[in-house]
Structure formats: C-alpha cells, structure tokens
Coordinates of C-alpha atoms in Angstrom, one line a residue:
M1 CA 30.2 -27.4 13.5
S2 CA 32.2 -30.7 13.7
P3 CA 31.7 -33.1 16.6
E4 CA 35.4 -32.7 17.5
R5 CA 34.8 -29.2 18.6
W6 CA 32.6 -30.3 21.5
T7 CA 33.7 -32.2 24.7
R8 CA 31.4 -34.9 26.0
E9 CA 30.8 -36.2 29.4
E10 CA 29.8 -39.9 29.7
P11 CA 26.3 -40.0 31.2
T12 CA 25.6 -42.2 34.2
E13 CA 22.8 -44.7 34.3
T14 CA 20.6 -42.1 36.0
G15 CA 22.0 -39.1 34.2
P16 CA 21.0 -37.3 31.0
P17 CA 21.0 -39.1 27.6
A18 CA 24.1 -38.8 25.5
A19 CA 22.5 -36.3 23.1
T20 CA 22.0 -33.8 25.9
A21 CA 25.3 -34.4 27.7
A22 CA 27.5 -32.5 25.3
K23 CA 29.0 -29.5 26.9
P24 CA 31.1 -26.8 25.2
T25 CA 34.3 -25.6 26.6
R26 CA 34.5 -22.1 28.1
E27 CA 36.3 -20.8 25.0
Q28 CA 33.6 -22.3 22.7
V29 CA 30.9 -20.6 24.8
I30 CA 32.5 -17.2 24.5
A31 CA 33.1 -17.7 20.7
G32 CA 29.5 -18.7 20.2
L33 CA 28.2 -15.7 22.1
R34 CA 30.4 -13.4 20.1
A35 CA 29.3 -15.0 16.9
T36 CA 25.7 -14.3 17.9
S37 CA 26.0 -10.8 19.3
E38 CA 28.7 -9.3 17.2
G39 CA 28.6 -11.0 13.9
G40 CA 31.7 -13.1 14.2
A41 CA 34.9 -13.5 12.2
D42 CA 33.0 -14.7 9.1
L43 CA 30.9 -11.5 8.8
V44 CA 31.2 -10.0 5.4
Q45 CA 31.5 -6.2 5.6
L46 CA 32.4 -3.5 3.1
L47 CA 31.4 -0.4 5.1
T48 CA 32.2 -0.1 8.8
P49 CA 29.8 1.5 11.3
E50 CA 32.0 4.6 11.0
G51 CA 31.3 4.8 7.3
Q52 CA 34.8 3.7 6.2
R53 CA 35.1 1.6 3.0
V54 CA 36.9 -1.6 3.5
S55 CA 37.7 -4.5 1.1
H56 CA 36.9 -8.1 1.2
P57 CA 38.8 -10.8 -0.7
D58 CA 35.7 -12.6 -2.0
F59 CA 32.9 -10.1 -2.0
D60 CA 34.3 -6.7 -3.1
I61 CA 32.1 -4.8 -5.5
D62 CA 32.5 -1.9 -8.0
I63 CA 29.9 0.7 -7.5
T64 CA 29.4 4.2 -8.8
D65 CA 28.9 7.4 -6.8
A66 CA 25.4 7.6 -8.4
Q67 CA 24.5 4.1 -7.2
L68 CA 25.6 5.0 -3.7
R69 CA 23.4 8.1 -3.7
D70 CA 20.5 6.1 -5.1
M71 CA 20.8 3.5 -2.3
Y72 CA 20.9 6.2 0.3
R73 CA 17.8 7.7 -1.2
D74 CA 16.1 4.3 -1.2
M75 CA 16.8 3.8 2.5
V76 CA 15.7 7.2 3.6
L77 CA 12.4 7.0 1.7
V78 CA 11.6 3.5 2.8
R79 CA 12.3 4.5 6.5
R80 CA 10.1 7.5 6.1
F81 CA 7.0 5.7 4.9
D82 CA 7.7 3.0 7.4
R83 CA 7.6 5.5 10.2
E84 CA 4.4 7.0 8.8
G85 CA 2.8 3.5 8.8
N86 CA 3.7 3.2 12.5
A87 CA 2.1 6.6 13.2
L88 CA -1.0 5.8 11.2
Q89 CA -1.6 2.6 13.2
R90 CA -1.3 4.6 16.5
Q91 CA -3.9 7.0 15.1
G92 CA -6.3 4.1 14.5
Q93 CA -6.0 4.3 10.7
L94 CA -4.4 0.8 10.4
G95 CA -5.2 -2.3 12.3
I96 CA -1.5 -3.2 12.7
W97 CA 1.9 -2.2 11.2
V98 CA 5.0 -4.2 10.9
P99 CA 8.0 -1.9 11.1
L100 CA 11.4 -2.5 9.4
L101 CA 13.4 0.2 11.3
G102 CA 17.0 -0.8 11.3
Q103 CA 16.7 -3.4 8.5
E104 CA 16.7 -1.0 5.5
A105 CA 20.3 -1.9 4.3
A106 CA 19.6 -5.6 4.3
Q107 CA 16.4 -5.1 2.3
I108 CA 17.6 -2.5 -0.2
G109 CA 20.9 -4.3 -0.8
A110 CA 19.1 -7.6 -1.5
G111 CA 16.3 -5.9 -3.4
R112 CA 18.6 -4.0 -5.7
A113 CA 20.6 -7.2 -6.4
L114 CA 17.5 -8.9 -8.0
K115 CA 17.3 -8.8 -11.8
P116 CA 14.0 -8.1 -13.5
Q117 CA 13.4 -11.8 -14.3
D118 CA 14.0 -12.9 -10.7
M119 CA 11.2 -13.7 -8.3
A120 CA 10.9 -12.5 -4.7
F121 CA 8.8 -14.0 -1.9
P122 CA 8.4 -11.7 1.1
S123 CA 7.1 -12.3 4.6
Y124 CA 5.3 -9.3 6.1
R125 CA 8.1 -6.9 6.8
E126 CA 9.7 -6.5 3.3
H127 CA 8.6 -3.0 2.6
G128 CA 12.1 -2.1 1.3
V129 CA 12.1 -5.1 -1.1
A130 CA 8.7 -4.1 -2.3
W131 CA 10.1 -0.6 -3.0
C132 CA 12.9 -2.1 -5.1
R133 CA 10.5 -4.2 -7.1
G134 CA 8.7 -1.0 -8.2
L135 CA 5.7 -1.2 -5.9
D136 CA 4.2 2.1 -4.7
P137 CA 4.2 2.1 -0.9
T138 CA 0.4 2.9 -0.9
E139 CA -0.2 -0.6 -2.4
I140 CA 0.9 -2.1 1.0
L141 CA -1.6 -0.2 3.0
G142 CA -4.7 -2.3 2.2
I143 CA -3.1 -5.3 3.9
F144 CA -2.7 -3.5 7.2
R145 CA -6.0 -1.6 6.9
G146 CA -7.8 -4.9 6.3
T147 CA -9.2 -4.0 2.9
D148 CA -7.3 -6.5 0.8
H149 CA -4.6 -9.1 0.7
G150 CA -2.3 -7.0 -1.5
S151 CA -3.3 -4.9 -4.5
W152 CA -0.4 -5.8 -6.9
D153 CA 0.1 -8.5 -9.5
P154 CA 2.8 -10.8 -8.2
I155 CA 3.5 -12.1 -11.7
E156 CA 3.9 -8.7 -13.3
T157 CA 6.0 -7.3 -10.4
K158 CA 7.9 -10.5 -9.7
F159 CA 7.1 -9.9 -6.1
H160 CA 4.7 -12.3 -4.3
L161 CA 2.0 -11.1 -2.0
Y162 CA 2.9 -10.7 1.7
T163 CA 2.8 -14.0 3.7
I164 CA 1.5 -13.7 7.3
V165 CA 2.0 -17.4 8.3
I166 CA 5.5 -17.6 9.6
G167 CA 7.9 -19.4 7.2
N168 CA 5.2 -20.5 4.7
Q169 CA 6.7 -18.3 2.0
C170 CA 9.8 -20.5 2.0
L171 CA 7.8 -23.5 0.8
N172 CA 6.1 -21.4 -1.9
A173 CA 9.5 -20.1 -3.0
A174 CA 11.0 -23.6 -3.1
G175 CA 8.2 -24.8 -5.3
Y176 CA 8.6 -21.8 -7.6
A177 CA 12.4 -22.2 -7.8
M178 CA 12.0 -25.9 -8.6
G179 CA 9.7 -24.9 -11.5
Q180 CA 12.4 -22.6 -12.8
R181 CA 14.8 -25.5 -12.8
F182 CA 12.4 -28.0 -14.4
E183 CA 11.6 -25.5 -17.2
G184 CA 15.3 -24.8 -17.8
R185 CA 15.2 -21.1 -16.9
L186 CA 18.8 -21.0 -15.6
G187 CA 22.3 -21.8 -16.7
D188 CA 23.8 -18.4 -17.7
D189 CA 23.8 -14.7 -16.8
D190 CA 20.3 -14.4 -18.2
G191 CA 18.9 -17.2 -16.1
E192 CA 16.3 -16.8 -13.4
A193 CA 16.7 -17.1 -9.6
T194 CA 14.3 -16.8 -6.7
M195 CA 14.9 -15.1 -3.3
V196 CA 12.8 -15.7 -0.2
F197 CA 12.9 -13.5 2.9
F198 CA 12.3 -14.6 6.4
G199 CA 13.4 -13.8 10.0
D200 CA 15.6 -15.6 12.5
G201 CA 12.5 -16.9 14.4
A202 CA 11.2 -18.5 11.2
T203 CA 14.2 -20.8 11.1
S204 CA 12.6 -22.8 13.9
Q205 CA 9.5 -23.5 11.7
G206 CA 9.1 -26.8 10.0
D207 CA 8.1 -25.0 6.7
V208 CA 11.6 -23.5 6.5
H209 CA 13.3 -26.8 7.2
E210 CA 11.2 -28.6 4.6
A211 CA 11.8 -25.8 2.0
M212 CA 15.6 -26.2 2.5
V213 CA 15.3 -30.0 2.1
W214 CA 13.4 -29.7 -1.2
A215 CA 15.6 -26.9 -2.5
A216 CA 18.7 -28.9 -1.8
V217 CA 17.7 -32.2 -3.3
Y218 CA 16.4 -30.5 -6.4
D219 CA 19.3 -28.0 -6.7
A220 CA 16.7 -25.2 -6.9
P221 CA 17.9 -21.7 -7.8
L222 CA 16.7 -20.3 -4.5
V223 CA 18.4 -17.8 -2.2
F224 CA 17.2 -18.1 1.4
F225 CA 17.7 -14.6 2.8
C226 CA 17.4 -14.6 6.5
Q227 CA 17.2 -11.3 8.2
N228 CA 18.5 -12.1 11.6
N229 CA 17.2 -9.0 13.6
Q230 CA 18.2 -10.7 16.9
W231 CA 14.7 -11.2 18.2
A232 CA 11.9 -13.6 17.2
I233 CA 9.3 -11.4 18.8
S234 CA 10.4 -11.8 22.4
E235 CA 12.9 -14.7 22.1
P236 CA 16.6 -13.9 21.3
T237 CA 18.5 -15.8 18.6
E238 CA 20.5 -17.8 21.0
R239 CA 17.3 -19.5 22.0
Q240 CA 16.6 -20.5 18.4
S241 CA 19.9 -22.1 17.5
R242 CA 23.0 -23.6 19.1
V243 CA 25.1 -22.4 16.2
P244 CA 25.1 -19.2 14.0
L245 CA 22.2 -19.5 11.6
Y246 CA 24.3 -19.4 8.4
Q247 CA 26.1 -22.5 9.5
R248 CA 22.9 -24.5 9.3
A249 CA 23.2 -24.5 5.5
S250 CA 26.0 -27.1 5.7
G251 CA 23.5 -29.7 7.1
Y252 CA 21.5 -29.4 3.9
G253 CA 24.5 -29.5 1.6
F254 CA 24.6 -26.0 0.3
P255 CA 26.7 -22.9 1.2
G256 CA 25.8 -20.4 3.9
I257 CA 27.2 -16.9 4.4
R258 CA 26.8 -14.2 7.0
V259 CA 26.7 -10.6 5.9
D260 CA 26.6 -7.4 7.9
G261 CA 22.9 -6.6 7.3
N262 CA 23.5 -2.9 8.4
D263 CA 25.9 -2.5 5.5
V264 CA 24.0 -1.9 2.3
L265 CA 27.1 -2.4 0.1
A266 CA 27.9 -5.8 1.6
S267 CA 24.3 -6.8 1.4
L268 CA 24.2 -5.9 -2.2
A269 CA 27.5 -7.7 -3.0
V270 CA 26.6 -10.9 -1.2
S271 CA 23.1 -11.0 -2.6
K272 CA 24.4 -10.5 -6.2
W273 CA 26.8 -13.4 -5.7
A274 CA 24.2 -15.7 -4.2
L275 CA 21.7 -14.9 -7.0
D276 CA 24.3 -15.4 -9.7
E277 CA 25.2 -18.8 -8.1
C278 CA 21.6 -19.8 -8.4
R279 CA 20.9 -18.5 -11.9
H280 CA 23.9 -20.5 -13.1
G281 CA 22.6 -23.7 -11.5
N282 CA 24.7 -23.7 -8.3
G283 CA 22.0 -23.1 -5.8
P284 CA 20.6 -23.0 -3.3
V285 CA 22.3 -20.6 -1.0
L286 CA 21.6 -19.3 2.5
V287 CA 22.4 -15.7 3.4
E288 CA 22.1 -14.6 7.0
A289 CA 21.9 -10.8 7.1
F290 CA 23.1 -9.9 10.6
T291 CA 21.0 -6.8 11.5
Y292 CA 18.8 -5.5 14.3
R293 CA 15.2 -4.6 14.7
M294 CA 15.2 -1.1 16.3
D295 CA 11.5 -1.1 16.8
A296 CA 8.9 -3.5 18.2
H297 CA 8.1 -6.7 16.3
T298 CA 4.8 -5.1 15.3
T299 CA 2.7 -2.3 16.7
S300 CA 1.0 -4.8 19.0
D301 CA 4.3 -5.7 20.7
D302 CA 6.0 -3.9 23.6
A303 CA 9.7 -4.6 23.1
T304 CA 10.6 -2.9 26.4
R305 CA 9.2 -5.9 28.3
Y306 CA 12.0 -8.2 27.0
R307 CA 14.8 -6.0 25.6
L308 CA 17.3 -3.8 27.4
A309 CA 17.6 -0.1 26.5
D310 CA 21.4 -0.2 26.3
E311 CA 21.2 -3.0 23.7
L312 CA 19.1 -0.8 21.5
E313 CA 21.4 2.2 22.1
A314 CA 24.4 0.1 21.1
W315 CA 22.8 -0.9 17.8
K316 CA 21.8 2.7 17.0
L317 CA 25.5 3.4 16.5
K318 CA 25.4 0.9 13.6
D319 CA 22.4 2.6 12.0
P320 CA 22.5 1.6 8.3
I321 CA 21.4 5.0 6.9
E322 CA 23.8 7.0 9.1
R323 CA 26.6 4.7 8.1
L324 CA 26.1 5.4 4.4
R325 CA 25.5 9.1 5.0
V326 CA 28.9 9.5 6.8
H327 CA 30.6 7.7 3.9
L328 CA 29.0 9.9 1.3
V329 CA 30.1 13.0 3.2
R330 CA 33.6 11.7 4.0
E331 CA 34.3 10.8 0.3
Q332 CA 32.6 14.0 -0.9
I333 CA 30.1 11.9 -2.9
A334 CA 27.1 14.0 -1.8
D335 CA 26.6 17.5 -0.6
Q336 CA 24.1 19.2 1.6
D337 CA 21.9 20.0 -1.4
F338 CA 21.6 16.3 -2.1
F339 CA 20.6 15.5 1.5
D340 CA 18.1 18.3 1.6
S341 CA 16.5 17.1 -1.7
V342 CA 16.1 13.6 -0.3
Q343 CA 14.6 14.9 2.9
A344 CA 12.1 17.0 0.9
E345 CA 11.2 14.0 -1.3
S346 CA 10.6 11.9 1.8
D347 CA 8.3 14.5 3.3
E348 CA 6.3 14.5 0.1
L349 CA 6.1 10.7 0.1
A350 CA 5.0 10.6 3.7
A351 CA 2.2 13.2 3.0
R352 CA 1.0 11.2 0.0
F353 CA 1.2 7.9 1.9
R354 CA -0.9 9.4 4.8
D355 CA -3.5 11.0 2.5
Y356 CA -4.0 7.8 0.6
C357 CA -4.6 5.9 3.9
F358 CA -7.1 8.5 5.1
N359 CA -9.0 8.1 1.8
L360 CA -9.0 4.4 1.4
A361 CA -12.5 3.3 0.5
E362 CA -14.2 0.7 2.5
P363 CA -14.7 -2.5 0.4
P364 CA -18.2 -3.8 -0.1
P365 CA -19.2 -6.9 1.8
R366 CA -19.2 -8.9 -1.5
R367 CA -15.5 -8.3 -1.8
M368 CA -14.5 -11.1 0.6
F369 CA -16.2 -13.6 -1.6
S370 CA -14.9 -12.3 -5.0
Q371 CA -11.4 -13.7 -5.0
V372 CA -11.6 -16.9 -3.0
Y373 CA -11.6 -19.2 -6.1
A374 CA -10.7 -18.6 -9.8
E375 CA -14.2 -19.8 -10.6
P376 CA -17.2 -19.5 -8.1
T377 CA -18.7 -22.5 -6.5
E378 CA -22.2 -23.2 -5.5
Q379 CA -21.2 -23.5 -1.8
L380 CA -19.5 -20.1 -1.9
A381 CA -22.4 -18.5 -3.7
A382 CA -24.8 -19.9 -1.0
Q383 CA -22.5 -18.5 1.8
E384 CA -22.4 -15.1 0.1
E385 CA -26.2 -15.0 -0.2
E386 CA -26.7 -16.0 3.4
Y387 CA -24.2 -13.4 4.7
L388 CA -25.7 -10.6 2.6
R389 CA -29.1 -11.5 3.9
Y390 CA -27.7 -11.4 7.5
L391 CA -26.3 -8.0 7.0
A392 CA -29.5 -6.7 5.5
G393 CA -31.2 -7.4 8.8
F394 CA -29.1 -4.6 10.4
A395 CA -30.3 -2.0 7.8
D396 CA -31.6 1.2 9.3
E397 CA -35.4 1.4 9.4
T398 CA -37.4 4.6 10.2
T399 CA -40.1 3.8 12.7
A400 CA -42.5 5.9 14.7
G401 CA -40.1 5.8 17.6
G402 CA -37.2 7.1 15.4
V403 CA -34.3 5.4 13.7
R404 CA -33.2 1.9 14.9

C-alpha cells in the first residue's frame, strides 16, 4: 500500500510519534475491512459459492469432467477421515487432532497442482496435501497418537514431515528451494519448485519473515501458500496485519495473489501458475488462500469462546465441497450413482482409519532414542541406559503380600 493512500496528522510534542499517528480515512477503513472479511476485489474465483462457473482474465483453466469428479472425491474422502480423527481424539484414542474442516479446496487445489518432482513442506494441518502426495491417511495417525514423528519418507514422497513449531517449515522450505536453484534444477517445464504451507497466524512469526527475505534475495523457486482461515487460534486476521496478507509480498519484491480458498478450481489454477513461475526461475510467489476454519484450531481449543455463531453459519454457505457438488449436478457432470459411490468409499476409508488407530502398537521405550542422530553418540547411549534402568525399577514383582 502506497504512503499516499494514508492521511497523517502532525503529532504534537506530547502526542504520539509519527509512525503511530497515521490514520486511514473512513473509506479506507471500510475497504480494508471488506478486503479482510470478504476477499476483496482482487480475489481470484472460478466457481462461485452457488456453484456457477465463472471466468478470470488471468487464471482461467481447462479441466475435464473426470478431473472435476476426482477433486470432489478427494475433498469428500479427506473430510471424512478428518472428521474421524476428531472423533478418535474425543474417544481418547489420540492425544490431539488438528482439523482442516472448511479448508479442503485450498489443500486439494494446491496439492494437485504439485508435480512429482516438486517438494512440499506442511505445517500440521495439511492432511489434504498429504493425500495428494500419495500418503495413506493412517500414516498421519502416529503423530497425533504420540508414537512417532511421521512414518513416511519425505524424500520418496516429496512431502516433508509435519512441523509443529509455527512457521519453522518456511525456513526449511527456503533452504530446500535455494538448493534447487544452486543445483540448477529449474528453468523449464521439467524444473522443480517447492511449496510451503502455513496459516495466517504464522505470518506474524519471525521465521516466516526471514524465509521470505532469503527466498527473495536468492530468487528461490518457492511458493509461500498461506491458508488464511481468518483465525490464528483466537486472534482474527485484522489483528495480524494492517493490510491484506497477499500485499505483504510487495515488500519483499515478489508477487502476491489472493485466491478464493473455498474454490478448488481457482486454488488449482493459481497454484499451477505460481509453481510454474517458480520452476521457470521467476520465484518466489506468495499465494493467500482466503478460506475459513469451520472447526476449532485443534481439539484442545474451544472456538465458541472467541467466535460468533453467525460468522460460522455465513461461511457454511461457502462450503467448498457443496460448492463443487452443486456445480457437478448443475452441469450434469455427475449423477447420484457417483455421489453414492464416493460416500460408500468414504465410509470404508473411515472404518479402516479407525481400525488402524485402535490397533496401533505401543512403541518400545528404546524407540525414542533410535532416531535422534544418524549415528549414535556416547552421551545418547548413556541416557538410554539410564532411562531403561529407571523403567526397570517399576517392573512388577510378586511378593508375599501380592503384586506390587
């Protein structure tokens, strides 16, 4: 935002410093609020909340009926195992669960835009991107059960392990993308790109800022994919930024774009464009997927304490799955048999997901020491021995008085 768009009051000697004296006009305040709450005039959209296909001068996309049905299937299945994860936590089977309810279109659109050679760095909510990278949903369970840090190979899947520390994955992704450039893995359609996922709250973290600085100065082929779900736990987006998040990219010297994150077609189109820009050496790019978290931040959060019910009801009308379903019906791309088959498949997936969780084996105590370093150290071996000796002290012993 240019300085000319703001009016300034000259501070008095005892008044506020000049940096805090800037006051927007009434019109600027209204425009800013609308840009935060409704998406704004710059929002890229290809499918309206009513399921109507619209065009865009820069980001239109050719897509087949089969691809549309596949993306609907993706979103339904991902939502189903996400809901099952929520239920499992409530039943005491998981220590915590991080829901993605309402963010399926942003994740499936971005995930399907990735090419096999691309790398993805998730936070802890990217179950839909994991699905697109070929991970079985059961591989996520160990993280939230507390039995492992992730059971997949990030090199083989091109999908990094989940990152719990807010924003840290952006630095990891920046380093990886810089490596792609240093090794000359870009420049044409077969080039590589990296995409990193984070939320609106993470934009206030120093790690994200530093990652954008490094990516910018080294022209790293990195797409910063921000899922703005409107709430950084209990703080709304307007408390995170004075301007819409996508506009922050201009301060680092690379393009930013805002897409309707509840529109899977627009998310796919914008993500494809951004990744292609990067793989051809024109990165980085910031994509702000304007969406909404329709559940709590995690299962340990009570969203009713800070969020109004009418806000949630308003966003339910923009449900990404229902939006695509209406379009499929309106355009006669799918019939009831298709929807019934997807529902049946989601039921089977939920049952398999639940059974796998119930039967997860408890890891042995040695497990926590086995993957700390690539090669064991004397200090770690001493710690392991001491810990196992400590646990042995609690072993059951039969005595004359019974078992203690």
